[in-house]
Coordinates of C-alpha atoms in Angstrom, one line a residue:
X1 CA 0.0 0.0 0.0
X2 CA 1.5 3.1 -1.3
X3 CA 2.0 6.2 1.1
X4 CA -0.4 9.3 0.7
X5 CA 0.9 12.0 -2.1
X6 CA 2.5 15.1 -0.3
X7 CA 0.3 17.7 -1.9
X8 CA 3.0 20.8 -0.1
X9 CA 4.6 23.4 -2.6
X10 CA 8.3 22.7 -2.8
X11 CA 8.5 25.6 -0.7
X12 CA 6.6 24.5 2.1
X13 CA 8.3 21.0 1.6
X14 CA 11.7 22.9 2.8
X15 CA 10.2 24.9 5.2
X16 CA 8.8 21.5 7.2
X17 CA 12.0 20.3 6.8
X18 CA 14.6 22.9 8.1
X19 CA 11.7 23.3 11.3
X20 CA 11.8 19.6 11.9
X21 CA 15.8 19.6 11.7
X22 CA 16.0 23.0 13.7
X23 CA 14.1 21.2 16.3
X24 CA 15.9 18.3 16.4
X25 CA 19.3 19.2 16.2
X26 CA 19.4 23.6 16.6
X27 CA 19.8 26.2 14.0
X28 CA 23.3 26.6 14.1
X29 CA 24.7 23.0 13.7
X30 CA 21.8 22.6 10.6
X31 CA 23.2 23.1 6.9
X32 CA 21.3 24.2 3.5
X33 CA 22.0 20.8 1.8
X34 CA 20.6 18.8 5.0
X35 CA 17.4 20.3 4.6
X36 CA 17.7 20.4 0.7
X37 CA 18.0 16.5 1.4
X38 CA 15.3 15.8 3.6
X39 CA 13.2 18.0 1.5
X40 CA 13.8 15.6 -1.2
X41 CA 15.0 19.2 -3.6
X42 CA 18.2 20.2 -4.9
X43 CA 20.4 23.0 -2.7
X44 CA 20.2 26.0 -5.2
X45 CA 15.8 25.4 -4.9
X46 CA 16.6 26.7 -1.5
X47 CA 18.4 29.4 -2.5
X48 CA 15.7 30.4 -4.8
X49 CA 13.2 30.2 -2.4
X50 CA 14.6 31.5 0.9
X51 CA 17.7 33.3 -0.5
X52 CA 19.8 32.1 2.6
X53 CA 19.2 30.4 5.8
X54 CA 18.0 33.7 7.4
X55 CA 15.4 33.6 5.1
X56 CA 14.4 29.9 5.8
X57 CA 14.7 30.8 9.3
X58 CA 12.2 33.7 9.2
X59 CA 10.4 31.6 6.9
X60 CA 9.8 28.9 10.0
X61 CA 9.4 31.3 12.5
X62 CA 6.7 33.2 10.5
X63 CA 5.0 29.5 10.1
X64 CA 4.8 29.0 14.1
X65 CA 3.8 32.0 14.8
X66 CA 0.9 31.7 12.2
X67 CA 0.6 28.3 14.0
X68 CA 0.1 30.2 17.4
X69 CA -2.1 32.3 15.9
X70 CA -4.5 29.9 14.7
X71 CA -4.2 28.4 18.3
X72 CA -5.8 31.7 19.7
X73 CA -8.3 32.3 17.4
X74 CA -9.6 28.9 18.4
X75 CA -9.5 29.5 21.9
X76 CA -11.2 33.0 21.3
X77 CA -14.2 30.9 20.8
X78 CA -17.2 32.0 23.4
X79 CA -18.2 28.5 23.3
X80 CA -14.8 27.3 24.3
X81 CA -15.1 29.5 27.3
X82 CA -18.3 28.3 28.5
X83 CA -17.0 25.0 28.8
X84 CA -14.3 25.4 30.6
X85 CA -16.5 27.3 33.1
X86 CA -18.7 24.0 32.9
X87 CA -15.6 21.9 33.9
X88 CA -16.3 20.4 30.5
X89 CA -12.8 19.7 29.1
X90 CA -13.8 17.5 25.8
X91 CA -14.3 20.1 23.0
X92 CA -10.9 21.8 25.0
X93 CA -9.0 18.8 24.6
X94 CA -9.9 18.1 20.7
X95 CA -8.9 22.1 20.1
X96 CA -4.9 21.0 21.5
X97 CA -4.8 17.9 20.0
X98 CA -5.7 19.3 16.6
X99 CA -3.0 22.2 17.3
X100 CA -0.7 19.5 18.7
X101 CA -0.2 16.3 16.6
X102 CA 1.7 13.4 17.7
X103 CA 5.0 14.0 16.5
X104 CA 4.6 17.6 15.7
X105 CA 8.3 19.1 15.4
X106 CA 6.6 22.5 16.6
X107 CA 6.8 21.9 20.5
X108 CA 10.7 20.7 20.3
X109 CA 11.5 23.6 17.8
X110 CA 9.8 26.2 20.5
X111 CA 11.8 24.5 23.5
X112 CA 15.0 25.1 21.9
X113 CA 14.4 28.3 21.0
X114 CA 12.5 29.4 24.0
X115 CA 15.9 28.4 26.0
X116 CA 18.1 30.4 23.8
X117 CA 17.3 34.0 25.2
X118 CA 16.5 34.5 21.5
X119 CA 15.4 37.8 20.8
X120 CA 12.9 36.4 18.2
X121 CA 12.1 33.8 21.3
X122 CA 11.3 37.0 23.5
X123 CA 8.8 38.4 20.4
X124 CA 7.0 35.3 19.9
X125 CA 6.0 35.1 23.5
X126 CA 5.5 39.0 24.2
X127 CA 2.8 38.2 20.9
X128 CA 1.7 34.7 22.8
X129 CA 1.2 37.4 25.8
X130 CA -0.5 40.3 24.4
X131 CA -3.4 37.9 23.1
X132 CA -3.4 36.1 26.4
X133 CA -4.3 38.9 28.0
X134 CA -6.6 40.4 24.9
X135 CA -8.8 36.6 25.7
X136 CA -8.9 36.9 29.6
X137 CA -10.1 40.5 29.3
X138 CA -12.7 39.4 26.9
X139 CA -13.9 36.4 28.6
X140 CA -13.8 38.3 31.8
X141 CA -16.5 40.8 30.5
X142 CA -18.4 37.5 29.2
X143 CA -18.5 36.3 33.1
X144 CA -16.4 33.2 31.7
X145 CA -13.2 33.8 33.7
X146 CA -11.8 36.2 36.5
X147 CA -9.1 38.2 35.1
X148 CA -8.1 40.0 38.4
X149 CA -6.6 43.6 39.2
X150 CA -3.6 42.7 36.7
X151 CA -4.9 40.4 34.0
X152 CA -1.0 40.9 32.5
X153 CA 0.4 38.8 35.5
X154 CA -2.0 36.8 35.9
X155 CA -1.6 35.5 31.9
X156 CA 1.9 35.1 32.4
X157 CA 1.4 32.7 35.4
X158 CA -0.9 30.9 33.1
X159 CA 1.2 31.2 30.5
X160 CA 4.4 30.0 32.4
X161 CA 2.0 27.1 33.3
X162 CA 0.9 25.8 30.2
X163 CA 4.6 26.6 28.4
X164 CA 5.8 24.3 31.2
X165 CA 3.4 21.8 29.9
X166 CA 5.0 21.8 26.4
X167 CA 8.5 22.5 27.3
X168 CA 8.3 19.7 29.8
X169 CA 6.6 17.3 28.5
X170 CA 9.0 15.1 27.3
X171 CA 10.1 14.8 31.0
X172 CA 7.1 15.0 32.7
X173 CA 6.4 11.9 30.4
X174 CA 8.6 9.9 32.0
X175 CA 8.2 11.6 35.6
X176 CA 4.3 10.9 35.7
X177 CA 4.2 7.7 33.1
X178 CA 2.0 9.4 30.4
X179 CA 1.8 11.8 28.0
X180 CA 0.4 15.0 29.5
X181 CA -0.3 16.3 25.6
X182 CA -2.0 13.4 24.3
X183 CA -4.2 10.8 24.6
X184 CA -5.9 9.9 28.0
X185 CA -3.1 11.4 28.9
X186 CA -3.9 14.8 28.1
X187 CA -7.7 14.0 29.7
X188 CA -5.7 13.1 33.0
X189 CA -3.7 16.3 32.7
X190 CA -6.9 18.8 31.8
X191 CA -8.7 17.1 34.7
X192 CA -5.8 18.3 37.2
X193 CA -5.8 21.2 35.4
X194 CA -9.0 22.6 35.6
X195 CA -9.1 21.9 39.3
X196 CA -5.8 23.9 39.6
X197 CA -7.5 26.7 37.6
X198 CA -11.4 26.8 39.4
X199 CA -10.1 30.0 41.2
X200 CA -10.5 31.7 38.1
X201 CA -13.2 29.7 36.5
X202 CA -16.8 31.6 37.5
X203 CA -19.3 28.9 38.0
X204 CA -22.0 28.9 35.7
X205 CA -25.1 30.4 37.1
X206 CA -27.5 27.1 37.5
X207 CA -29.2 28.3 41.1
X208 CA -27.2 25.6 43.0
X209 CA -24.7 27.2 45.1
X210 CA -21.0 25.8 44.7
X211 CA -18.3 26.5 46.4
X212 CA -15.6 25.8 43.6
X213 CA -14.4 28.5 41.3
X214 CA -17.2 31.0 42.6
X215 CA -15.0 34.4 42.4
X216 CA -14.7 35.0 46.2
X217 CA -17.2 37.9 48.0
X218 CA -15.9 41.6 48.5
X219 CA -15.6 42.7 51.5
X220 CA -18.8 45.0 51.8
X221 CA -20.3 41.6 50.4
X222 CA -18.9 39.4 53.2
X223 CA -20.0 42.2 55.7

């Protein structure tokens, strides 16, 4: 049974391959011809293409970055909000694994770089950041989360939480004996996860009174 035909351009044949050799082995130790090879293309297509490696590597950052973007237009979704304020983690978890395929070189490429002190690092997550907070503000005026008195820290502690998730998870795969991305793995994870996260999780208005993820009473309320 014959393999399904790649229907990439050339181009985007190269770029897959110089982001799953960047990942795998770095930038710098990564060579024109390796990815020309891979790419099944000849070195000077490259050249045409990208002009130089620069180019192929702006050419891969641009693509995870419209990656990321994608990822937060999805979670934009009002109706992914309401049901992570119902606990209900299914649609949640079919958004991830959709944006995070099994074997996905787009996790290990963003470790290494993330590690680097990169400046282009630093960009992609001050953009990750800005429409962190952009989502929390908005589901905060939907009554879907709690944003707080500094929705900018409190992204970045979410953010620090979930990039630990996908930084990490090649360790915490064989610290906790699944995968926390995948699978009933990822179920597992989402389960802990929204526990961990009820503080900030409004619950739905049904007329039962629940203690978990109610945003607490103000003070003249208390009184």
């Amino acid at each position: 049974m014959g393999s399904a035909p790649d229907d990439r351009t050339a181009r985007a044949r190269v770029r897959d391959a110089a982001l799953e050799l960047f990942a795998a082995h770095g930038e710098d130790r990564v060579t024109m011809r390796q990815v020309a090879e891979l790419a099944d293309v000849s070195p000077a297509l490259v050249i045409h293409h990208f002009g130089s490696k620069a180019g192929l590597r702006e050419a891969v950052v641009e693509h995870v970055h419209t990656w990321m973007d994608e990822l937060f237009d999805l979670s934009a979704d009002t109706g992914l909000a309401e049901d992570m304020q119902a606990g209900e983690w299914s649609s949640i978890a079919e958004v991830l694994q959709q944006a995070l395929p099994e074997g996905s070189p787009v996790i290990p490429y963003l470790r290494r770089l993330m590690m680097t002190g990169d400046p282009v690092a630093t960009q992609l997550l001050r953009d990750w950041h800005r429409r962190t907070v952009e989502i929390f503000r908005a589901w905060d005026t939907a009554g879907t989360l709690i944003a707080g008195p500094d929705p900018q820290t409190r992204a970045a502690m979410a953010m620090s939480a979930d990039l630990g998730t996908l930084l990490l998870a090649d360790h915490w795969r064989q610290v906790l004996g699944y995968d926390p991305l995948h699978g009933d793995g990822l179920t597992r994870w989402a389960d802990e996860a929204m526990r961990f996260y009820a503080a900030i999780l409004p619950v739905p208005d049904t007329g039962a009174d629940s203690a978990i993820g109610a945003r607490p009473p103000s003070p003249e309320e208390a009184s």
